mmCIF file of C-alpha atoms in Angstrom:
data_model
loop_
_atom_site.group_PDB
_atom_site.id
_atom_site.type_symbol
_atom_site.label_atom_id
_atom_site.label_comp_id
_atom_site.label_asym_id
_atom_site.label_seq_id
_atom_site.Cartn_x
_atom_site.Cartn_y
_atom_site.Cartn_z
ATOM 1 C CA UNK A 1138 -12.023 19.739 -12.277
ATOM 2 C CA UNK A 1139 -10.502 20.292 -15.718
ATOM 3 C CA UNK A 1140 -7.428 22.470 -16.252
ATOM 4 C CA UNK A 1141 -6.026 23.704 -19.559
ATOM 5 C CA UNK A 1142 -3.172 25.928 -20.587
ATOM 6 C CA UNK A 1143 -3.782 29.213 -22.399
ATOM 7 C CA UNK A 1144 -1.114 31.494 -23.844
ATOM 8 C CA UNK A 1145 -1.277 35.059 -22.593
ATOM 9 C CA UNK A 1146 1.292 36.820 -24.756
ATOM 10 C CA UNK A 1147 -0.871 39.963 -24.977
ATOM 11 C CA UNK A 1148 -1.382 39.924 -21.185
ATOM 12 C CA UNK A 1149 -5.136 39.574 -21.551
ATOM 13 C CA UNK A 1150 -5.373 37.647 -18.267
ATOM 14 C CA UNK A 1151 -2.616 39.530 -16.474
ATOM 15 C CA UNK A 1152 -0.074 36.709 -16.464
ATOM 16 C CA UNK A 1153 3.558 37.322 -15.529
ATOM 17 C CA UNK A 1154 4.849 34.174 -17.233
ATOM 18 C CA UNK A 1155 3.096 34.438 -20.613
ATOM 19 C CA UNK A 1156 0.756 31.502 -19.942
ATOM 20 C CA UNK A 1157 -2.116 30.807 -17.579
ATOM 21 C CA UNK A 1158 -3.999 27.772 -16.300
ATOM 22 C CA UNK A 1159 -7.759 28.004 -16.773
ATOM 23 C CA UNK A 1160 -9.607 25.676 -14.443
ATOM 24 C CA UNK A 1161 -13.289 24.827 -14.865
ATOM 25 C CA UNK A 1162 -15.703 21.964 -14.084
ATOM 26 C CA UNK A 1163 -15.167 18.677 -15.900
ATOM 27 C CA UNK A 1164 -18.459 18.765 -17.780
ATOM 28 C CA UNK A 1165 -21.263 21.123 -18.655
ATOM 29 C CA UNK A 1166 -23.597 19.446 -16.156
ATOM 30 C CA UNK A 1167 -21.592 20.736 -13.212
ATOM 31 C CA UNK A 1168 -23.066 20.907 -9.730
ATOM 32 C CA UNK A 1169 -22.746 23.266 -6.783
ATOM 33 C CA UNK A 1170 -19.967 21.183 -5.216
ATOM 34 C CA UNK A 1171 -17.736 21.628 -8.264
ATOM 35 C CA UNK A 1172 -18.337 25.377 -8.270
ATOM 36 C CA UNK A 1173 -17.628 25.529 -4.529
ATOM 37 C CA UNK A 1174 -14.329 23.698 -5.052
ATOM 38 C CA UNK A 1175 -13.285 26.190 -7.724
ATOM 39 C CA UNK A 1176 -14.170 29.158 -5.545
ATOM 40 C CA UNK A 1177 -12.355 27.581 -2.603
ATOM 41 C CA UNK A 1178 -9.206 27.024 -4.668
ATOM 42 C CA UNK A 1179 -9.277 30.643 -5.807
ATOM 43 C CA UNK A 1180 -9.800 31.929 -2.242
ATOM 44 C CA UNK A 1181 -7.043 29.744 -0.778
ATOM 45 C CA UNK A 1182 -4.638 30.592 -3.607
ATOM 46 C CA UNK A 1183 -5.225 34.301 -3.013
ATOM 47 C CA UNK A 1184 -4.549 33.774 0.684
ATOM 48 C CA UNK A 1185 -1.274 32.036 -0.219
ATOM 49 C CA UNK A 1186 -0.152 34.764 -2.615
ATOM 50 C CA UNK A 1187 3.162 35.132 -0.747
ATOM 51 C CA UNK A 1188 3.852 31.389 -0.861
ATOM 52 C CA UNK A 1189 6.268 30.538 -3.691
ATOM 53 C CA UNK A 1190 5.062 26.933 -3.823
ATOM 54 C CA UNK A 1191 1.527 27.906 -4.897
ATOM 55 C CA UNK A 1192 0.408 29.328 -8.239
ATOM 56 C CA UNK A 1193 -0.793 32.918 -8.179
ATOM 57 C CA UNK A 1194 -4.568 33.304 -8.462
ATOM 58 C CA UNK A 1195 -5.333 35.844 -11.205
ATOM 59 C CA UNK A 1196 -9.112 36.039 -11.508
ATOM 60 C CA UNK A 1197 -12.528 34.413 -11.299
ATOM 61 C CA UNK A 1198 -14.397 34.402 -14.594
ATOM 62 C CA UNK A 1199 -16.868 32.568 -16.840
ATOM 63 C CA UNK A 1200 -16.209 30.876 -20.158
ATOM 64 C CA UNK A 1201 -19.369 30.529 -22.248
ATOM 65 C CA UNK A 1202 -21.460 30.557 -19.096
ATOM 66 C CA UNK A 1203 -19.273 28.047 -17.236
ATOM 67 C CA UNK A 1204 -17.583 29.276 -14.029
ATOM 68 C CA UNK A 1205 -13.784 29.200 -14.142
ATOM 69 C CA UNK A 1206 -10.718 30.482 -12.333
ATOM 70 C CA UNK A 1207 -7.491 31.716 -13.892
ATOM 71 C CA UNK A 1208 -4.176 30.808 -12.267
ATOM 72 C CA UNK A 1209 -0.553 31.436 -13.170
ATOM 73 C CA UNK A 1210 0.770 28.567 -15.280
ATOM 74 C CA UNK A 1211 3.193 26.224 -13.477
ATOM 75 C CA UNK A 1212 5.764 24.763 -15.907
ATOM 76 C CA UNK A 1213 6.852 21.167 -15.457
ATOM 77 C CA UNK A 1214 5.200 17.767 -15.113
ATOM 78 C CA UNK A 1215 3.172 16.103 -12.378
ATOM 79 C CA UNK A 1216 5.153 14.257 -9.741
ATOM 80 C CA UNK A 1217 3.359 11.069 -10.804
ATOM 81 C CA UNK A 1218 4.805 11.385 -14.311
ATOM 82 C CA UNK A 1219 8.207 12.365 -12.894
ATOM 83 C CA UNK A 1220 8.263 9.182 -10.776
ATOM 84 C CA UNK A 1221 7.374 7.024 -13.772
ATOM 85 C CA UNK A 1222 10.082 8.601 -15.969
ATOM 86 C CA UNK A 1223 12.700 8.563 -13.226
ATOM 87 C CA UNK A 1224 12.316 4.891 -12.331
ATOM 88 C CA UNK A 1225 12.311 3.802 -15.965
ATOM 89 C CA UNK A 1226 15.557 5.702 -16.659
ATOM 90 C CA UNK A 1227 17.425 5.528 -13.351
ATOM 91 C CA UNK A 1228 20.961 4.242 -12.969
ATOM 92 C CA UNK A 1229 21.884 0.652 -12.238
ATOM 93 C CA UNK A 1230 21.275 -0.020 -8.552
ATOM 94 C CA UNK A 1231 23.825 -1.258 -6.065
ATOM 95 C CA UNK A 1232 24.002 -5.052 -6.209
ATOM 96 C CA UNK A 1233 23.503 -6.640 -2.808
ATOM 97 C CA UNK A 1234 24.508 -10.125 -1.712
ATOM 98 C CA UNK A 1235 20.905 -11.291 -1.354
ATOM 99 C CA UNK A 1236 18.631 -12.020 -4.290
ATOM 100 C CA UNK A 1237 16.404 -9.055 -3.505
ATOM 101 C CA UNK A 1238 15.563 -5.870 -5.429
ATOM 102 C CA UNK A 1239 18.587 -3.643 -4.860
ATOM 103 C CA UNK A 1240 19.247 -0.440 -2.944
ATOM 104 C CA UNK A 1241 19.075 2.688 -5.102
ATOM 105 C CA UNK A 1242 22.378 4.192 -6.237
ATOM 106 C CA UNK A 1243 23.772 7.134 -4.275
ATOM 107 C CA UNK A 1244 23.038 9.599 -7.106
ATOM 108 C CA UNK A 1245 19.452 8.405 -7.499
ATOM 109 C CA UNK A 1246 18.968 8.469 -3.738
ATOM 110 C CA UNK A 1247 20.298 12.031 -3.613
ATOM 111 C CA UNK A 1248 17.972 13.163 -6.417
ATOM 112 C CA UNK A 1249 14.868 11.736 -4.725
ATOM 113 C CA UNK A 1250 15.870 12.984 -1.270
ATOM 114 C CA UNK A 1251 16.404 16.538 -2.502
ATOM 115 C CA UNK A 1252 13.049 16.520 -4.276
ATOM 116 C CA UNK A 1253 11.330 15.118 -1.159
ATOM 117 C CA UNK A 1254 13.014 17.834 0.908
ATOM 118 C CA UNK A 1255 11.758 20.546 -1.479
ATOM 119 C CA UNK A 1256 8.225 19.125 -1.350
ATOM 120 C CA UNK A 1257 8.353 19.063 2.469
ATOM 121 C CA UNK A 1258 9.439 22.713 2.530
ATOM 122 C CA UNK A 1259 6.619 23.644 0.144
ATOM 123 C CA UNK A 1260 4.013 21.950 2.349
ATOM 124 C CA UNK A 1261 5.587 23.538 5.439
ATOM 125 C CA UNK A 1262 5.182 26.998 3.870
ATOM 126 C CA UNK A 1263 1.504 26.273 3.183
ATOM 127 C CA UNK A 1264 0.936 25.016 6.733
ATOM 128 C CA UNK A 1265 2.765 28.025 8.193
ATOM 129 C CA UNK A 1266 0.324 30.243 6.300
ATOM 130 C CA UNK A 1267 -2.584 28.568 8.105
ATOM 131 C CA UNK A 1268 -3.750 26.218 5.328
ATOM 132 C CA UNK A 1269 -3.892 22.418 5.044
ATOM 133 C CA UNK A 1270 -4.159 20.759 1.638
ATOM 134 C CA UNK A 1271 -6.379 17.726 2.478
ATOM 135 C CA UNK A 1272 -5.802 16.064 -0.902
ATOM 136 C CA UNK A 1273 -2.068 15.570 -1.366
ATOM 137 C CA UNK A 1274 -1.258 13.138 -4.176
ATOM 138 C CA UNK A 1275 1.523 12.791 -6.730
ATOM 139 C CA UNK A 1276 -0.845 14.315 -9.305
ATOM 140 C CA UNK A 1277 -1.240 17.492 -7.238
ATOM 141 C CA UNK A 1278 2.469 18.314 -7.229
ATOM 142 C CA UNK A 1279 4.203 19.896 -10.229
ATOM 143 C CA UNK A 1280 7.942 19.305 -10.649
ATOM 144 C CA UNK A 1281 10.127 21.469 -12.890
ATOM 145 C CA UNK A 1282 13.708 20.251 -13.231
ATOM 146 C CA UNK A 1283 14.320 21.740 -16.672
ATOM 147 C CA UNK A 1284 16.961 24.160 -15.378
ATOM 148 C CA UNK A 1285 19.952 21.989 -14.515
ATOM 149 C CA UNK A 1286 21.807 24.933 -12.965
ATOM 150 C CA UNK A 1287 19.240 25.540 -10.224
ATOM 151 C CA UNK A 1288 17.432 23.314 -7.748
ATOM 152 C CA UNK A 1289 14.184 21.595 -8.677
ATOM 153 C CA UNK A 1290 11.110 23.835 -8.573
ATOM 154 C CA UNK A 1291 7.982 22.493 -6.867
ATOM 155 C CA UNK A 1292 4.417 23.794 -7.103
ATOM 156 C CA UNK A 1293 1.501 22.451 -5.073
ATOM 157 C CA UNK A 1294 -1.786 22.430 -7.002
ATOM 158 C CA UNK A 1295 -5.289 20.976 -6.516
ATOM 159 C CA UNK A 1296 -6.307 23.244 -3.633
ATOM 160 C CA UNK A 1297 -10.042 22.708 -4.107
ATOM 161 C CA UNK A 1298 -10.257 20.642 -0.904
ATOM 162 C CA UNK A 1299 -7.876 22.841 1.103
ATOM 163 C CA UNK A 1300 -9.073 24.420 4.327
ATOM 164 C CA UNK A 1301 -7.962 26.970 6.877
ATOM 165 C CA UNK A 1302 -6.661 25.731 10.207
ATOM 166 C CA UNK A 1303 -8.953 26.496 13.136
ATOM 167 C CA UNK A 1304 -8.411 25.425 16.748
ATOM 168 C CA UNK A 1305 -5.131 23.823 17.787
ATOM 169 C CA UNK A 1306 -6.488 20.263 18.207
ATOM 170 C CA UNK A 1307 -8.077 20.275 14.777
ATOM 171 C CA UNK A 1308 -4.959 21.867 13.312
ATOM 172 C CA UNK A 1309 -2.705 19.029 14.512
ATOM 173 C CA UNK A 1310 -5.029 16.354 13.100
ATOM 174 C CA UNK A 1311 -5.294 18.103 9.745
ATOM 175 C CA UNK A 1312 -1.524 18.555 9.501
ATOM 176 C CA UNK A 1313 -1.061 14.898 10.447
ATOM 177 C CA UNK A 1314 -3.327 13.897 7.549
ATOM 178 C CA UNK A 1315 -1.184 15.907 5.112
ATOM 179 C CA UNK A 1316 1.998 14.358 6.536
ATOM 180 C CA UNK A 1317 0.586 10.838 6.166
ATOM 181 C CA UNK A 1318 -0.257 11.601 2.539
ATOM 182 C CA UNK A 1319 3.315 12.844 2.076
ATOM 183 C CA UNK A 1320 4.531 9.501 3.401
ATOM 184 C CA UNK A 1321 2.538 7.654 0.741
ATOM 185 C CA UNK A 1322 3.918 9.998 -1.937
ATOM 186 C CA UNK A 1323 7.517 9.555 -0.755
ATOM 187 C CA UNK A 1324 7.029 5.766 -0.703
ATOM 188 C CA UNK A 1325 6.088 5.961 -4.376
ATOM 189 C CA UNK A 1326 9.060 8.230 -5.127
ATOM 190 C CA UNK A 1327 11.608 5.867 -3.585
ATOM 191 C CA UNK A 1328 10.129 2.531 -4.717
ATOM 192 C CA UNK A 1329 8.392 3.432 -7.971
ATOM 193 C CA UNK A 1330 5.317 1.572 -6.720
ATOM 194 C CA UNK A 1331 1.976 2.565 -5.248
ATOM 195 C CA UNK A 1332 1.594 1.875 -1.523
ATOM 196 C CA UNK A 1333 -1.994 0.870 -2.268
ATOM 197 C CA UNK A 1334 -3.378 -2.382 -3.679
ATOM 198 C CA UNK A 1335 -3.969 -0.629 -7.006
ATOM 199 C CA UNK A 1336 -3.896 2.848 -8.496
ATOM 200 C CA UNK A 1337 -6.880 4.881 -7.364
ATOM 201 C CA UNK A 1338 -7.657 2.586 -4.416
ATOM 202 C CA UNK A 1339 -7.365 3.521 -0.752
ATOM 203 C CA UNK A 1340 -6.583 0.060 0.639
ATOM 204 C CA UNK A 1341 -2.920 -0.095 1.630
ATOM 205 C CA UNK A 1342 -0.616 -3.022 1.013
ATOM 206 C CA UNK A 1343 0.050 -5.076 4.131
ATOM 207 C CA UNK A 1344 2.580 -3.620 6.624
ATOM 208 C CA UNK A 1345 5.017 -6.426 5.765
ATOM 209 C CA UNK A 1346 4.777 -5.648 2.054
ATOM 210 C CA UNK A 1347 5.324 -1.929 2.628
ATOM 211 C CA UNK A 1348 8.314 -2.517 4.915
ATOM 212 C CA UNK A 1349 9.831 -5.038 2.509
ATOM 213 C CA UNK A 1350 9.461 -2.792 -0.551
ATOM 214 C CA UNK A 1351 11.013 0.147 1.311
ATOM 215 C CA UNK A 1352 13.965 -1.697 2.781
ATOM 216 C CA UNK A 1353 14.719 -3.218 -0.629
ATOM 217 C CA UNK A 1354 15.296 0.276 -2.005
ATOM 218 C CA UNK A 1355 16.437 2.615 0.763
ATOM 219 C CA UNK A 1356 18.664 2.559 3.867
ATOM 220 C CA UNK A 1357 16.911 1.792 7.148
ATOM 221 C CA UNK A 1358 17.242 5.375 8.396
ATOM 222 C CA UNK A 1359 15.148 6.625 5.452
ATOM 223 C CA UNK A 1360 12.708 3.713 5.705
ATOM 224 C CA UNK A 1361 12.062 4.533 9.367
ATOM 225 C CA UNK A 1362 11.278 8.177 8.559
ATOM 226 C CA UNK A 1363 8.689 7.121 5.973
ATOM 227 C CA UNK A 1364 7.207 4.376 8.151
ATOM 228 C CA UNK A 1365 6.721 6.893 10.961
ATOM 229 C CA UNK A 1366 4.786 9.386 8.874
ATOM 230 C CA UNK A 1367 2.756 6.569 7.275
ATOM 231 C CA UNK A 1368 2.238 5.002 10.737
ATOM 232 C CA UNK A 1369 3.100 1.544 9.429
ATOM 233 C CA UNK A 1370 4.510 -1.470 11.255
ATOM 234 C CA UNK A 1371 3.967 -0.168 14.771
ATOM 235 C CA UNK A 1372 5.686 3.153 14.078
ATOM 236 C CA UNK A 1373 3.895 6.278 15.302
ATOM 237 C CA UNK A 1374 4.085 9.846 14.045
ATOM 238 C CA UNK A 1375 7.168 11.506 15.502
ATOM 239 C CA UNK A 1376 6.859 14.620 13.326
ATOM 240 C CA UNK A 1377 4.515 17.414 14.350
ATOM 241 C CA UNK A 1378 5.074 19.476 11.221
ATOM 242 C CA UNK A 1379 6.275 19.288 7.643
ATOM 243 C CA UNK A 1380 9.149 21.523 8.739
ATOM 244 C CA UNK A 1381 10.354 18.828 11.173
ATOM 245 C CA UNK A 1382 10.055 16.223 8.423
ATOM 246 C CA UNK A 1383 12.080 18.422 6.078
ATOM 247 C CA UNK A 1384 14.781 18.858 8.721
ATOM 248 C CA UNK A 1385 15.084 15.079 9.104
ATOM 249 C CA UNK A 1386 15.379 14.646 5.343
ATOM 250 C CA UNK A 1387 18.037 17.368 5.188
ATOM 251 C CA UNK A 1388 20.030 15.588 7.917
ATOM 252 C CA UNK A 1389 20.007 12.449 5.770
ATOM 253 C CA UNK A 1390 21.080 14.440 2.696
ATOM 254 C CA UNK A 1391 24.090 15.929 4.489
ATOM 255 C CA UNK A 1392 25.194 12.506 5.766
ATOM 256 C CA UNK A 1393 24.188 10.462 2.717
ATOM 257 C CA UNK A 1394 27.681 9.185 1.836
ATOM 258 C CA UNK A 1395 28.117 7.636 5.276
ATOM 259 C CA UNK A 1396 24.579 6.227 5.304
ATOM 260 C CA UNK A 1397 24.975 4.649 1.860
ATOM 261 C CA UNK A 1398 28.332 3.050 2.703
ATOM 262 C CA UNK A 1399 26.755 0.974 5.452
ATOM 263 C CA UNK A 1400 23.657 -0.219 3.587
ATOM 264 C CA UNK A 1401 25.103 -2.168 0.644
ATOM 265 C CA UNK A 1402 24.544 -5.548 2.314
ATOM 266 C CA UNK A 1403 21.304 -4.526 4.001
ATOM 267 C CA UNK A 1404 18.796 -7.359 4.238
ATOM 268 C CA UNK A 1405 15.227 -6.210 3.513
ATOM 269 C CA UNK A 1406 12.849 -6.439 6.440
ATOM 270 C CA UNK A 1407 9.235 -7.559 6.458
ATOM 271 C CA UNK A 1408 9.609 -10.796 4.543
ATOM 272 C CA UNK A 1409 9.983 -13.938 6.639
ATOM 273 C CA UNK A 1410 11.925 -16.820 5.126
ATOM 274 C CA UNK A 1411 9.574 -19.690 6.041
ATOM 275 C CA UNK A 1412 10.227 -23.281 5.013
ATOM 276 C CA UNK A 1413 7.457 -24.536 2.768
ATOM 277 C CA UNK A 1414 5.222 -27.386 3.932
ATOM 278 C CA UNK A 1415 6.268 -27.016 7.564
ATOM 279 C CA UNK A 1416 3.759 -26.488 10.363
ATOM 280 C CA UNK A 1417 5.147 -24.381 13.199
ATOM 281 C CA UNK A 1418 4.173 -24.634 16.878
ATOM 282 C CA UNK A 1419 1.859 -27.627 16.489
ATOM 283 C CA UNK A 1420 4.302 -30.500 16.961
ATOM 284 C CA UNK A 1421 2.501 -32.108 19.924
ATOM 285 C CA UNK A 1422 -0.912 -31.888 18.246
ATOM 286 C CA UNK A 1423 0.446 -33.320 15.018
ATOM 287 C CA UNK A 1424 2.170 -36.200 16.844
ATOM 288 C CA UNK A 1425 -1.004 -37.027 18.774
ATOM 289 C CA UNK A 1426 -3.040 -37.242 15.587
ATOM 290 C CA UNK A 1427 -0.314 -39.300 13.888
ATOM 291 C CA UNK A 1428 -0.323 -41.778 16.787
ATOM 292 C CA UNK A 1429 -4.079 -42.226 16.386
ATOM 293 C CA UNK A 1430 -3.630 -42.880 12.679
ATOM 294 C CA UNK A 1431 -0.883 -45.449 13.364
ATOM 295 C CA UNK A 1432 -3.504 -47.551 15.166
ATOM 296 C CA UNK A 1433 -5.590 -47.939 12.007
ATOM 297 C CA UNK A 1434 -6.018 -51.614 11.072
ATOM 298 C CA UNK A 1435 -5.141 -52.942 14.521
ATOM 299 C CA UNK A 1436 -7.800 -55.186 16.016
ATOM 300 C CA UNK A 1437 -10.145 -53.327 18.276
ATOM 301 C CA UNK A 1438 -13.253 -51.158 18.170
ATOM 302 C CA UNK A 1439 -13.688 -48.546 15.450
ATOM 303 C CA UNK A 1440 -12.765 -45.031 16.443
ATOM 304 C CA UNK A 1441 -13.463 -41.477 15.368
ATOM 305 C CA UNK A 1442 -11.028 -38.738 16.387
ATOM 306 C CA UNK A 1443 -12.463 -35.336 17.259
ATOM 307 C CA UNK A 1444 -10.366 -32.151 17.188
ATOM 308 C CA UNK A 1445 -11.826 -29.252 19.143
ATOM 309 C CA UNK A 1446 -10.955 -25.565 19.335
ATOM 310 C CA UNK A 1447 -12.174 -22.072 18.602
ATOM 311 C CA UNK A 1448 -12.797 -20.852 15.082
ATOM 312 C CA UNK A 1449 -9.576 -19.783 13.355
ATOM 313 C CA UNK A 1450 -7.207 -21.732 15.634
ATOM 314 C CA UNK A 1451 -5.883 -23.866 12.777
ATOM 315 C CA UNK A 1452 -7.704 -27.183 13.242
ATOM 316 C CA UNK A 1453 -8.163 -27.678 9.496
ATOM 317 C CA UNK A 1454 -4.482 -26.877 8.883
ATOM 318 C CA UNK A 1455 -3.382 -29.642 11.275
ATOM 319 C CA UNK A 1456 -5.727 -32.158 9.629
ATOM 320 C CA UNK A 1457 -4.501 -31.289 6.123
ATOM 321 C CA UNK A 1458 -0.878 -31.416 7.284
ATOM 322 C CA UNK A 1459 -1.271 -34.934 8.711
ATOM 323 C CA UNK A 1460 -3.167 -36.016 5.604
ATOM 324 C CA UNK A 1461 -0.184 -34.965 3.454
ATOM 325 C CA UNK A 1462 2.181 -36.936 5.705
ATOM 326 C CA UNK A 1463 0.044 -40.078 5.327
ATOM 327 C CA UNK A 1464 -0.333 -39.915 1.551
ATOM 328 C CA UNK A 1465 2.415 -42.490 0.989
ATOM 329 C CA UNK A 1466 0.859 -44.999 3.406
ATOM 330 C CA UNK A 1467 -1.780 -47.561 2.496
ATOM 331 C CA UNK A 1468 -4.688 -45.858 4.259
ATOM 332 C CA UNK A 1469 -7.668 -43.733 3.419
ATOM 333 C CA UNK A 1470 -7.550 -40.480 5.369
ATOM 334 C CA UNK A 1471 -10.987 -38.849 5.523
ATOM 335 C CA UNK A 1472 -12.203 -35.910 7.547
ATOM 336 C CA UNK A 1473 -15.266 -33.743 7.981
ATOM 337 C CA UNK A 1474 -15.816 -30.395 9.597
ATOM 338 C CA UNK A 1475 -18.617 -29.184 11.861
ATOM 339 C CA UNK A 1476 -19.992 -25.851 10.666
ATOM 340 C CA UNK A 1477 -22.224 -23.716 12.853
ATOM 341 C CA UNK A 1478 -24.774 -23.283 10.058
ATOM 342 C CA UNK A 1479 -25.097 -27.080 9.706
ATOM 343 C CA UNK A 1480 -25.831 -27.837 13.355
ATOM 344 C CA UNK A 1481 -29.528 -28.502 12.634
ATOM 345 C CA UNK A 1482 -28.630 -31.514 10.472
ATOM 346 C CA UNK A 1483 -27.721 -34.949 11.931
ATOM 347 C CA UNK A 1484 -23.981 -35.748 12.118
ATOM 348 C CA UNK A 1485 -22.941 -33.350 9.313
ATOM 349 C CA UNK A 1486 -19.185 -33.779 9.853
ATOM 350 C CA UNK A 1487 -19.405 -37.596 9.783
ATOM 351 C CA UNK A 1488 -21.567 -37.432 6.662
ATOM 352 C CA UNK A 1489 -18.971 -35.141 5.049
ATOM 353 C CA UNK A 1490 -16.142 -37.563 5.908
ATOM 354 C CA UNK A 1491 -18.045 -40.548 4.482
ATOM 355 C CA UNK A 1492 -18.905 -38.551 1.356
ATOM 356 C CA UNK A 1493 -15.183 -37.823 0.933
ATOM 357 C CA UNK A 1494 -14.434 -41.551 1.307
ATOM 358 C CA UNK A 1495 -17.038 -42.441 -1.332
ATOM 359 C CA UNK A 1496 -15.483 -39.896 -3.656
ATOM 360 C CA UNK A 1497 -12.075 -41.597 -3.235
ATOM 361 C CA UNK A 1498 -13.534 -45.008 -4.036
ATOM 362 C CA UNK A 1499 -15.471 -43.865 -7.095
ATOM 363 C CA UNK A 1500 -12.449 -42.039 -8.515
ATOM 364 C CA UNK A 1501 -10.443 -45.306 -8.555
ATOM 365 C CA UNK A 1502 -12.677 -47.146 -10.995
ATOM 366 C CA UNK A 1503 -15.436 -49.714 -11.151
ATOM 367 C CA UNK A 1504 -13.351 -52.663 -9.978
ATOM 368 C CA UNK A 1505 -12.352 -50.808 -6.822
ATOM 369 C CA UNK A 1506 -16.017 -50.003 -6.154
ATOM 370 C CA UNK A 1507 -16.873 -53.722 -6.353
ATOM 371 C CA UNK A 1508 -13.953 -54.712 -4.097
ATOM 372 C CA UNK A 1509 -14.891 -52.089 -1.518
ATOM 373 C CA UNK A 1510 -18.538 -53.138 -1.550
ATOM 374 C CA UNK A 1511 -17.492 -56.767 -0.997
ATOM 375 C CA UNK A 1512 -15.220 -55.762 1.920
ATOM 376 C CA UNK A 1513 -17.966 -53.700 3.551
ATOM 377 C CA UNK A 1514 -20.543 -56.471 3.206
ATOM 378 C CA UNK A 1515 -18.084 -58.951 4.718
ATOM 379 C CA UNK A 1516 -17.572 -56.713 7.768
ATOM 380 C CA UNK A 1517 -21.328 -56.206 8.173
ATOM 381 C CA UNK A 1518 -22.011 -59.936 7.991
ATOM 382 C CA UNK A 1519 -19.325 -60.596 10.576
#
């Protein structure tokens, strides 16, 4: 849907603030779904007329034959824009001992926490009125912090997908969905980054990435609250309502000085410090394969070593690891892999290993090819 601002100085639309928001379909070739969303937003907004966090619905109308709704104008900027501006202008963070992105300063933490608390209260008011939003994003929240003498004002917009709560089981699931969306929004507020792989996508970053980004920026007590409502890293929802979430945030706000004093040397979680080029938990297998390779060149029958195991167990990793260890020795290390789709062909893994060997020989020049051919013919003749 498309929304534009219209001045209403002569009170043509019945505005109380002097301006209105006129919302209509994005294009002239609108469909029934777009019209239904507009009508739904108007109906829900009328139902929430006593909720301060929602714009007043003024009227349903048509503009040059296009259906539209008129809402009270909400001054401010989208939360998405607020996040972008805030993180580009925020104070220098606390420097920690580790070479990690640093914990936010106490003032910045307080600003974000208070805004998150206000947003939680706004959603709680909507839920208490029997409505769930179903499409909470940073673009559907308007933030007005222009008046420095009062607290930040928050308006929840984009109610086209909102619905009324029905039976209790459905109600809990719908509220949980809104709370999870709040978790994603709060993650973005505290870190300045999307919790998804890219803007507009729905695929989350890995749990380790999310935990790491959070614990780089916020104390663990705040990180745990967000991880619970996002249900990340084994944490489960412990909040049954936005009101409970708001109460937890308020508890952090009132004890922020103490919480911040103990987090300056906090080590971010979710990122393992693993030594490069080291294979863990496969020492015996690696040693066994190395012992086989040590026997190369010793008189005796030719041998082929087979490594068995289920798909995904790390057989190829062991082979590559041993190959790296033997690079400095005077041997050719060749290997081939059996693939299920190649089982109809004769000896595919052996063929692959020999093809790899031929590739080694050819890459070393014509003289090496001649020497290798001579050595092979000598062995055959013997």
